[in-house]
Short mmCIF file of C-alpha atoms in Angstrom, two decimals:
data_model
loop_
_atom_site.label_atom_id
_atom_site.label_comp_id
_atom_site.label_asym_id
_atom_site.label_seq_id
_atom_site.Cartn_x
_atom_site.Cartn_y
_atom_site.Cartn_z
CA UNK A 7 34.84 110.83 131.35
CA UNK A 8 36.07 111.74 135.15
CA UNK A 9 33.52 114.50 136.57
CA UNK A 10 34.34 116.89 139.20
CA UNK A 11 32.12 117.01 142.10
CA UNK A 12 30.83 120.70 141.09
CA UNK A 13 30.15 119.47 137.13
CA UNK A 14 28.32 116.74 138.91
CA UNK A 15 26.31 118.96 141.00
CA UNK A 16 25.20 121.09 138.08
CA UNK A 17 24.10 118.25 136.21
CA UNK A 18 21.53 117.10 139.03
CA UNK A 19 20.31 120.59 139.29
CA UNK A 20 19.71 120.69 135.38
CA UNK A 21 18.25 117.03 135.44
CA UNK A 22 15.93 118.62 137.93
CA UNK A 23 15.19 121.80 135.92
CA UNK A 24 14.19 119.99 132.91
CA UNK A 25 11.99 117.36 135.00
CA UNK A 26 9.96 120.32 136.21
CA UNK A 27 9.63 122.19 132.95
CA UNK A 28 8.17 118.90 131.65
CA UNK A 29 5.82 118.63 134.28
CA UNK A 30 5.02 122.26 133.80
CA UNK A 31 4.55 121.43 130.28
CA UNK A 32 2.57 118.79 131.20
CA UNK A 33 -0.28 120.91 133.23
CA UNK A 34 -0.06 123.60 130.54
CA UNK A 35 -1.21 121.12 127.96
CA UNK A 36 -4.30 119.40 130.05
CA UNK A 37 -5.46 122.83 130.46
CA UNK A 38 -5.61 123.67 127.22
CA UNK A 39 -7.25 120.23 126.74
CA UNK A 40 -9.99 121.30 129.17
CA UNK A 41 -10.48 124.77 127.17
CA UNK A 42 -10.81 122.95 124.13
CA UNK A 43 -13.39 120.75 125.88
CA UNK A 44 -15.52 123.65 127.19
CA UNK A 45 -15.50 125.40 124.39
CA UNK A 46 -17.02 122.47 122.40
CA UNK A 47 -19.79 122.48 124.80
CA UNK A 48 -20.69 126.26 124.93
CA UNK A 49 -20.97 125.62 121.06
CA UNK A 50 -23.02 122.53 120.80
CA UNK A 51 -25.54 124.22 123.94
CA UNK A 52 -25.15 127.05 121.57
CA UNK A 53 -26.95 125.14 118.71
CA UNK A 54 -29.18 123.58 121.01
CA UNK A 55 -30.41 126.26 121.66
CA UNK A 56 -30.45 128.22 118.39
CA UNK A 57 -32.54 125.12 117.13
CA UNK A 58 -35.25 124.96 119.80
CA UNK A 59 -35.73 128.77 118.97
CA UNK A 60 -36.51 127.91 115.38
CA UNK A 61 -39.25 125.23 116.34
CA UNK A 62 -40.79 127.15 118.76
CA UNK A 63 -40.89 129.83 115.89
CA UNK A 64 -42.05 127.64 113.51
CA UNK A 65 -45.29 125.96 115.89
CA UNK A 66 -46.35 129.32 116.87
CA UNK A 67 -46.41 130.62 113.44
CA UNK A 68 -48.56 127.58 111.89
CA UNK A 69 -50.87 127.88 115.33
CA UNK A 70 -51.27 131.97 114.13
CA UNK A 71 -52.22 130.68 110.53
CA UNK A 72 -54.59 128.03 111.75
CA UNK A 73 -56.48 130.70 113.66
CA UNK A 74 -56.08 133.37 110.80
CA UNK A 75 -57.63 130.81 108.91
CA UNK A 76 -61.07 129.85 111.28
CA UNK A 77 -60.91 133.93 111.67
CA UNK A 78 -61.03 134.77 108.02
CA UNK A 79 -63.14 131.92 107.29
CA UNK A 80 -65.65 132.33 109.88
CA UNK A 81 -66.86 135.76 108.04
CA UNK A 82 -68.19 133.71 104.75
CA UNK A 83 -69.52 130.57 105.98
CA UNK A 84 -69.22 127.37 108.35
CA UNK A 85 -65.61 125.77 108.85
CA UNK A 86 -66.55 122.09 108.82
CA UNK A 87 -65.53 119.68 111.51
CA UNK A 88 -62.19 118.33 111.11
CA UNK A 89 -60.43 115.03 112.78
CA UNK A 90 -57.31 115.18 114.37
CA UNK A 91 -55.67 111.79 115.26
CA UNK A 92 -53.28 112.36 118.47
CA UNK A 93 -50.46 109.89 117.72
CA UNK A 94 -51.63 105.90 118.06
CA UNK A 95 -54.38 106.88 120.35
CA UNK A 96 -58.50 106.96 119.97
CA UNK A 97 -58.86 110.64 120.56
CA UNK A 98 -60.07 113.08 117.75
CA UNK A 99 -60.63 116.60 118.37
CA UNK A 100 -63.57 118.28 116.49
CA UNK A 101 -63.68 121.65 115.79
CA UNK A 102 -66.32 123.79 114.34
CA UNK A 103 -67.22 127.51 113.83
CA UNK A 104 -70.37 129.17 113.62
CA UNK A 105 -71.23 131.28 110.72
CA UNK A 106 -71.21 134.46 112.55
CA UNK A 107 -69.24 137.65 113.37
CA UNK A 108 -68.66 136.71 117.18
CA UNK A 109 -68.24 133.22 116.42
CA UNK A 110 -65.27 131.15 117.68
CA UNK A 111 -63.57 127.92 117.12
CA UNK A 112 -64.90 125.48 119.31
CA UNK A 113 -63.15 122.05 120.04
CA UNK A 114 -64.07 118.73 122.02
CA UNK A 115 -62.06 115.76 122.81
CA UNK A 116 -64.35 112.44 121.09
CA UNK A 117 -63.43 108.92 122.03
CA UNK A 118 -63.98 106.70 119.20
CA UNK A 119 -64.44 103.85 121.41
CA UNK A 120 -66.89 104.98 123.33
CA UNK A 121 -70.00 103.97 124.16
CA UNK A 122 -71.78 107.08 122.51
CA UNK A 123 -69.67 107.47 119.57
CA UNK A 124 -70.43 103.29 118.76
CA UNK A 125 -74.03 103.75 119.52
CA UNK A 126 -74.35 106.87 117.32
CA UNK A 127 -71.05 107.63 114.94
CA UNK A 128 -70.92 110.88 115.24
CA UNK A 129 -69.16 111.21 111.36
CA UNK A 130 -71.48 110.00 108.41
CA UNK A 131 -69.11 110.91 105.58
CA UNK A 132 -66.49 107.99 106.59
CA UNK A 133 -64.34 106.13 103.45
CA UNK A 134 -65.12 102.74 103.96
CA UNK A 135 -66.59 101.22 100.68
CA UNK A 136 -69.53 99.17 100.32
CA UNK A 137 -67.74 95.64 101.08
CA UNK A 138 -66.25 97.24 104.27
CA UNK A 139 -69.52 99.11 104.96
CA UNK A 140 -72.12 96.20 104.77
CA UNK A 141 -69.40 94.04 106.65
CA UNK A 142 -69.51 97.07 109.65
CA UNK A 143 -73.25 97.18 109.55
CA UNK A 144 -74.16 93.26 109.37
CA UNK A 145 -72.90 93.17 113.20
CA UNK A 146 -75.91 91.93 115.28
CA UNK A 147 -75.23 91.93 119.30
CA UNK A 148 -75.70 88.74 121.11
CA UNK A 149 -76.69 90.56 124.11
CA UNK A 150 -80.67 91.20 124.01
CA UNK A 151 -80.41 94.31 126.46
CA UNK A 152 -79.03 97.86 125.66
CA UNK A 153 -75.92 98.92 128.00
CA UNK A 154 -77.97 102.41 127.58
CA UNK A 155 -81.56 104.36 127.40
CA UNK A 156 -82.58 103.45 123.30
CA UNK A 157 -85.33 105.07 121.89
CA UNK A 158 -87.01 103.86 119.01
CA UNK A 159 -85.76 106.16 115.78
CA UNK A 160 -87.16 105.95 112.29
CA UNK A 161 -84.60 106.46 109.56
CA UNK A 162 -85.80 108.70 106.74
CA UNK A 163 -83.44 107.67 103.48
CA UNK A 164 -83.61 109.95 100.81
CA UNK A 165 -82.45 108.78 97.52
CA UNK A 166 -82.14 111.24 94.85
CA UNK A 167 -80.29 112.26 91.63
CA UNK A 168 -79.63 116.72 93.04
CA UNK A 169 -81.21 118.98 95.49
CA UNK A 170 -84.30 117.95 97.72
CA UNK A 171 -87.14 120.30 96.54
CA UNK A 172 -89.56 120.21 99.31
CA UNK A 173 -86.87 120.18 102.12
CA UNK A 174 -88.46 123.64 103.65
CA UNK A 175 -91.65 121.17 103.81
CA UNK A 176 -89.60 118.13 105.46
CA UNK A 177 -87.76 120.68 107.70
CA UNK A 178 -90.98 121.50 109.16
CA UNK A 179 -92.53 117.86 109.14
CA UNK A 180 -89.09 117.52 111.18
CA UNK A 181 -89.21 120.64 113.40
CA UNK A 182 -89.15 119.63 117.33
CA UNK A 183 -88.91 115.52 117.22
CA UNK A 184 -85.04 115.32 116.63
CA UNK A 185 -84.74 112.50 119.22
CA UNK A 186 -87.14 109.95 117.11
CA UNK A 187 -85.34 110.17 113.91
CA UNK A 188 -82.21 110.06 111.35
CA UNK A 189 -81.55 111.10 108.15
CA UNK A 190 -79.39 109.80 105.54
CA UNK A 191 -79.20 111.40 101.75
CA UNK A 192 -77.68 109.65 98.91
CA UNK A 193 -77.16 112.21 95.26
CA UNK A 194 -75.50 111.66 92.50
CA UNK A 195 -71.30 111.65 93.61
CA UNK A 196 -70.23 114.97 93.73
CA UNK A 197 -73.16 116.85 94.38
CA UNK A 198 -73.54 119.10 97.59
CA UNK A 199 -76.62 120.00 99.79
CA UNK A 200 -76.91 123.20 100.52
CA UNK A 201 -78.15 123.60 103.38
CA UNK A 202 -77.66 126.00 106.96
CA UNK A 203 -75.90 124.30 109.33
CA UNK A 204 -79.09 124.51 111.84
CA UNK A 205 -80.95 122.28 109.09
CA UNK A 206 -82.06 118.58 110.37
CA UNK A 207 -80.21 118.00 106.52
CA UNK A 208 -76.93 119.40 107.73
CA UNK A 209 -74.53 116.60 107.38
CA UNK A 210 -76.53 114.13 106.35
CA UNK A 211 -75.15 113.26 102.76
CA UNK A 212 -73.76 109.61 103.04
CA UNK A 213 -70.84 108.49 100.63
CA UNK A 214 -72.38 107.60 96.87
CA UNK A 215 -72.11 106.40 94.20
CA UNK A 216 -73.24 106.59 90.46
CA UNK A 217 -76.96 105.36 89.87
CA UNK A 218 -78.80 104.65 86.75
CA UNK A 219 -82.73 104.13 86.51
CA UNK A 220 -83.61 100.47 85.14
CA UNK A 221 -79.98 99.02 86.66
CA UNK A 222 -78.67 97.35 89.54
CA UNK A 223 -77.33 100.32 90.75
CA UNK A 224 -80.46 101.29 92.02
CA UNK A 225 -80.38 98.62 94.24
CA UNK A 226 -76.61 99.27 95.19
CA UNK A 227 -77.80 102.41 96.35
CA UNK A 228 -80.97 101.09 98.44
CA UNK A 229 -78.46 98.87 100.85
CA UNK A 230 -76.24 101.94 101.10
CA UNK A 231 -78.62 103.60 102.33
CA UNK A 232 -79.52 100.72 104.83
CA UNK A 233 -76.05 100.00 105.79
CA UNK A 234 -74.96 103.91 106.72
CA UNK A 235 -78.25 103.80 108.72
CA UNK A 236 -77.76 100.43 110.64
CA UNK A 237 -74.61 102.08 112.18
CA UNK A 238 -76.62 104.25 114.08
CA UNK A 239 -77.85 101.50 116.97
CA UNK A 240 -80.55 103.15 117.97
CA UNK A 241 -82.63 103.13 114.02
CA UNK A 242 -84.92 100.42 114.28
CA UNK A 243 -87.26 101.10 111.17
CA UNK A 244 -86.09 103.03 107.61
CA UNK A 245 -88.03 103.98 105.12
CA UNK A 246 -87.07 105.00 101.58
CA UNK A 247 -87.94 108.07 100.13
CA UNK A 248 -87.39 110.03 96.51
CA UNK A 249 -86.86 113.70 96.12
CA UNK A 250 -90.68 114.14 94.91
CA UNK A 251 -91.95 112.50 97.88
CA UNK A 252 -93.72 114.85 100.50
CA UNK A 253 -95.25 113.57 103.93
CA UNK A 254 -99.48 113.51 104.05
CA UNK A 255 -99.46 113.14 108.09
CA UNK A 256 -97.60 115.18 111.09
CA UNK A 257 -94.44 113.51 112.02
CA UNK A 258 -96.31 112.38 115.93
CA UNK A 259 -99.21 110.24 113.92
CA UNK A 260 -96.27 108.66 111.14
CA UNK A 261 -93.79 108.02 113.49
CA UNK A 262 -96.51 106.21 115.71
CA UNK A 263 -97.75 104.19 112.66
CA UNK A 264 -94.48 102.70 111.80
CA UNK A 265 -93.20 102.10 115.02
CA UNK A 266 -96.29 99.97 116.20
CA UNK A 267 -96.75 98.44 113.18
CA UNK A 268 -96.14 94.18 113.83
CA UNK A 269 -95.65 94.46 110.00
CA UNK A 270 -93.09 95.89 107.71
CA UNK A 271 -94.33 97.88 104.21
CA UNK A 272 -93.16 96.49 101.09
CA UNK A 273 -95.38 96.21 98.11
CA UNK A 274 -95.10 92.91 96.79
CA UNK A 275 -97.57 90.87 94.61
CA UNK A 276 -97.40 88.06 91.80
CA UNK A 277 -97.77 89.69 88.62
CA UNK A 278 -99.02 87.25 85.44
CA UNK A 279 -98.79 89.56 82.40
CA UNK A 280 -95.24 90.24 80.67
CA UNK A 281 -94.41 93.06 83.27
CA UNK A 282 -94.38 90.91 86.54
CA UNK A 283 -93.60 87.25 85.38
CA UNK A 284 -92.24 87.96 81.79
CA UNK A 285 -89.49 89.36 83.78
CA UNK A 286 -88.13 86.64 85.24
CA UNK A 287 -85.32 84.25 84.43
CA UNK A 288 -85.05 80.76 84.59
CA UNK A 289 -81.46 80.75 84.85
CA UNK A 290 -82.26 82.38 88.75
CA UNK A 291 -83.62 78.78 89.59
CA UNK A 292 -83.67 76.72 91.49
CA UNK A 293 -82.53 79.33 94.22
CA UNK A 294 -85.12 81.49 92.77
CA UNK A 295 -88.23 79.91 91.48
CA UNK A 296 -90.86 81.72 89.05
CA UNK A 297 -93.74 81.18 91.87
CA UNK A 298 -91.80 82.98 94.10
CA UNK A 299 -91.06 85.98 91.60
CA UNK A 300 -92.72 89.51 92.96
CA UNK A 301 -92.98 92.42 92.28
CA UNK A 302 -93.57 96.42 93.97
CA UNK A 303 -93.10 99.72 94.63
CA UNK A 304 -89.14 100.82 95.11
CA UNK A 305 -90.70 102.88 98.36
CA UNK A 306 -90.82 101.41 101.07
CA UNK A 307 -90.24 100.89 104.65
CA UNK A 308 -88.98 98.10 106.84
CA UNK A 309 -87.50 96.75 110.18
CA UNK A 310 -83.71 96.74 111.45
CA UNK A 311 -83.52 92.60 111.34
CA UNK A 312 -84.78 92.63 107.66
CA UNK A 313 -82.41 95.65 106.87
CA UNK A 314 -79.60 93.65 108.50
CA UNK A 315 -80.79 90.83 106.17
CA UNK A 316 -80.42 92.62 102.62
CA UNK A 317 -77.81 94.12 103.23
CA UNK A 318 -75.57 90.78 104.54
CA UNK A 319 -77.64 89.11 101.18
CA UNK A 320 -74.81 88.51 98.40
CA UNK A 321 -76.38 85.10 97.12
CA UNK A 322 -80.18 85.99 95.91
CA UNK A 323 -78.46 89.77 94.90
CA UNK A 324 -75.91 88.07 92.80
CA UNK A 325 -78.38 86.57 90.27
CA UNK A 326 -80.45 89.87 90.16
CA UNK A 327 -77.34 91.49 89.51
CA UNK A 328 -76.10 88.86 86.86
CA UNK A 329 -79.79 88.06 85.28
CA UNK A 330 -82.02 90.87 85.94
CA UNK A 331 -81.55 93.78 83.19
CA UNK A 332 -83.68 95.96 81.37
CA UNK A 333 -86.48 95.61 80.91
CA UNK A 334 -86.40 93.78 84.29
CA UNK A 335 -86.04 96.42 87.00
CA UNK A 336 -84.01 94.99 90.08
CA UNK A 337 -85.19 97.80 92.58
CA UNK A 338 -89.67 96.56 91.55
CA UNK A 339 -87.87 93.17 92.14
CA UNK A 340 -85.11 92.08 94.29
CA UNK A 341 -86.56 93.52 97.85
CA UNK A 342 -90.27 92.12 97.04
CA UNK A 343 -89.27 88.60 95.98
CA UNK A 344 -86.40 87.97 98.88
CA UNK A 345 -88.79 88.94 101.61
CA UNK A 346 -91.35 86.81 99.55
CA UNK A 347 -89.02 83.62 99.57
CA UNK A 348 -88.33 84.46 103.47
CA UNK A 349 -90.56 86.42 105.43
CA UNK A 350 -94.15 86.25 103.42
CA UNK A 351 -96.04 86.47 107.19
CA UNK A 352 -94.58 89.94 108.77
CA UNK A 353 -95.07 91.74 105.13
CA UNK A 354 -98.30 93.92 104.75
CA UNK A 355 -97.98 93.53 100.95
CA UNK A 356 -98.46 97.22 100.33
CA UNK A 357 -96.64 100.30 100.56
CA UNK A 358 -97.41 103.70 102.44
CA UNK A 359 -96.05 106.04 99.59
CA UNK A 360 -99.00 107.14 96.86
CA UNK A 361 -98.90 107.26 93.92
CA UNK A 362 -101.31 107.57 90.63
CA UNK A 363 -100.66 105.32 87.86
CA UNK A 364 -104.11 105.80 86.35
CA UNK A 365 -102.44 107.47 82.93
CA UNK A 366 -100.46 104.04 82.51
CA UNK A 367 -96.94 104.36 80.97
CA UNK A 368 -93.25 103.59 82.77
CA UNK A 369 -93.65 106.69 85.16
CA UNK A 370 -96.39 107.87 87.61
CA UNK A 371 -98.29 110.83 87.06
CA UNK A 372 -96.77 113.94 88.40
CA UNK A 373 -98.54 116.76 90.34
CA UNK A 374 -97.55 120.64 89.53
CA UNK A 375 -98.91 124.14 91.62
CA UNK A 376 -102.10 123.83 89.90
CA UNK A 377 -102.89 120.64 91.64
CA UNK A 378 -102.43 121.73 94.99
CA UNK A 379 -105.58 121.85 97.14
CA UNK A 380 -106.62 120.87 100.52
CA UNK A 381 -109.16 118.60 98.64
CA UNK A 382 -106.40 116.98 96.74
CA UNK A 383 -104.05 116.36 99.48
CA UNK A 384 -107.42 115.44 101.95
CA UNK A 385 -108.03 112.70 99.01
CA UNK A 386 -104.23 111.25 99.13
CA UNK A 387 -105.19 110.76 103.30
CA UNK A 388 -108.65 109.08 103.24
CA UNK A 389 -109.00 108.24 99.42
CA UNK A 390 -112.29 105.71 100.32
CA UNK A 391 -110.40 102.57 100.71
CA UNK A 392 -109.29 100.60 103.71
CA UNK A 393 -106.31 98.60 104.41
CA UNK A 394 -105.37 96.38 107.19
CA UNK A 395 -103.22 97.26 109.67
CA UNK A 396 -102.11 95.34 113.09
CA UNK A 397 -104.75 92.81 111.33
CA UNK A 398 -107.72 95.49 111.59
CA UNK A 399 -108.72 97.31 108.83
CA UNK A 400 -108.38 101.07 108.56
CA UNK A 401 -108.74 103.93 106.62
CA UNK A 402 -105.10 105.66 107.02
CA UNK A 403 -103.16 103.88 104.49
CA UNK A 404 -100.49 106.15 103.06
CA UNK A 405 -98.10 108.25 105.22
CA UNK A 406 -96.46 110.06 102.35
CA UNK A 407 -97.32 110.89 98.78
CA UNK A 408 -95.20 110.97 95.37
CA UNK A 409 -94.86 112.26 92.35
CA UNK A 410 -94.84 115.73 93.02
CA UNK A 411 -92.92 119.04 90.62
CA UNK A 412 -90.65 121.69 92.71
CA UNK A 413 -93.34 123.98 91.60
CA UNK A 414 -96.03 122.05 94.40
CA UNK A 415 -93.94 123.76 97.14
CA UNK A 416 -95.39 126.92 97.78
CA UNK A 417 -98.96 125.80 98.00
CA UNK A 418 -98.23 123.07 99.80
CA UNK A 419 -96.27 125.25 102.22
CA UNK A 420 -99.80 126.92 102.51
CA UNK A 421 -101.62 124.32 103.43
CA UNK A 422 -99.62 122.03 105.55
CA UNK A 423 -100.39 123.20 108.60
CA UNK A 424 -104.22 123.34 108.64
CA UNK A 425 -104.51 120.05 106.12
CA UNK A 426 -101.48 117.69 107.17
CA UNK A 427 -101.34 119.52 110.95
CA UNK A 428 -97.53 120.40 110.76
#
């Protein structure tokens, strides 16, 4: 088809129109793109932020609780410590309140692998069992010399079934010599000692675990004992005590007695009648021979290398725990004849805990109110015989006393300070 000039002319100008409506199209469309895009972002910043509010809600609302809680708490007793772990690191924050009305929460940052936490574990009630325990507390440095200032400490270990009777009478035997010893209770498994929390007993309770008289788990519990106080670097002698037991000397002349002492105190002596050697089995030989078979007193006290010993001892406990049953008594047994078999020369053969078996029978005699005099207790201290001690004889042969009734308490309370100078 032939154009004319002007049709031609209109065409380019309409060619031109529509080029610049499509651009104009164009921009309109990227705008809108970029309005689209924005208001996506104002939305998502939106929920950002909506969100953050809501945590920030939430942690200061559990941090109001937790201190409603020590608040609240603080008026009827003592919050106990708690451990927080901090992510992978070695940091545990403690916190404890006092049980007063202008008490607060106090807090302190512990390293658990620091020096003074390995030396001296600040937490007794842990959850290793006794595999993992004994394992923890067979570890013997290489290195002669303390990395620190050690002072001697004697680890009192009470074993007993409930409540300590006479613990106003240890508190004061305790009272003002905290640096030169430990203590370590082991009851029956759920039991709790009630105690304040300014009592040397605060604490104290170790993990248990069931014990029956006459069975090996008498002895289960005597290593426990050991083991939960070998942690503690700075124990170097423990000695075993019962619920009836009550100290006979101030804490300065006991503590002074065992420490110096070249020998340890563990009753052990050959017995011939049915009660000593009619105990033993032959099926214990030949690690165990009958000439080597002793027998004591459950009390009694020892060093740190011959703690470390029975409790790393699975081999001579194995056949006391597979052949020694009623009416053989592993705890009169097991401790007397291994130190027998191994370390005859640094025993003293005897033990410092009295007792009076004078009425015969399977138990001791037991002492009640009415036997409470400072003529009684005088007797227990110098009873007329001697001993040898450091290889010198003496007259100061018993440190503590057993088997005494809750009832003994008062009096003795009475008289402890002018008869046993505490």
């Amino acid at each position: 088809m032939v154009r004319s000039r002007g049709e031609k002319d209109d065409l380019e100008k309409l060619g031109n129109n529509n080029n610049y409506y499509h651009h104009i199209n164009n921009n309109h469309n990227h705008n809108h793109m970029k309005d689209a895009s924005c208001r996506i972002m104002r939305v998502v910043l939106c929920l950002v932020i909506f969100v953050t509010g809501i945590v920030i809600g939430l942690i200061s609302s559990s941090h109001i609780d937790v201190n409603w809680y020590y608040n609240n708490n603080r008026q009827n007793g003592v919050v106990k410590e708690k451990s927080i772990f901090v992510d992978d690191s070695i940091v545990v924050r403690n916190c404890t309140t006092v049980a007063t009305a202008t008490s607060i929460v106090k807090c302190e940052t512990v390293d658990c692998l620091s020096l003074e936490n390995l030396v001296k574990p600040r937490e007794i009630n842990h959850g290793l069992n006794d595999k993992e325990l004994f394992w923890r507390a067979s570890m013997v440095p290489r290195i002669a010399e303390y990395p620190f200032k050690r002072v001697n400490k004697v680890a009192f270990m009470f074993l007993t079934r409930g409540p300590l009777p006479f613990l106003p009478l240890w508190e004061r035997f305790f009272a003002g010599h905290q640096e030169f010893f430990s203590i370590y209770v082991h009851t029956l498994p759920g039991f709790t000692l009630n105690v304040s929390p300014y009592s040397v007993f605060f604490g104290r309770q170790i993990p248990s675990q069931k014990v029956s008289w006459g069975d090996i788990s008498l002895a289960d519990a005597e290593k426990r004992l050991l083991a939960n106080a070998l942690l503690d670097f700075s124990n170097e002698r423990f000695v075993l005590i019962s619920e009836s037991c009550i100290p006979v000397y101030n804490f300065q002349t006991v503590y002074k007695y065992i420490t110096e002492s070249v020998h340890s105190f563990v009753e052990s002596y050959d017995d011939p009648s049915r009660y000593g050697r009619g105990r033993y089995s032959r099926r214990m030989g030949p690690d165990i021979k009958l000439r080597q078979w002793r027998k004591g007193s459950q009390w009694f006290e020892i060093t740190r290398s011959w703690a470390i010993e029975i409790i790393s001892d699975y081999k001579y406990y194995d056949l006391f725990r597979k052949y020694c049953h009623p009416s053989c008594y592993p705890d009169e047994h097991y401790i007397p004849t291994y130190l027998q078999i191994f370390h005859p020369l640094l025993n003293s053969n005897r033990t410092v805990t009295w007792v009076d078996w004078s009425l015969g029978g399977p138990h001791p005699a037991s002492f009640g109110r009415e036997n409470i005099t400072e003529g009684f207790i005088q007797n227990i201290r110098n009873n007329g015989t001697e001993c040898w001690y450091n290889f010198q004889r003496t007259p100061i042969c018993y440190l503590f006393a057993r088997k005494f009734d809750p009832s003994a308490l008062e009096p003795l309370l009475n008289i402890s300070s002018k008869v046993m100078g505490f």
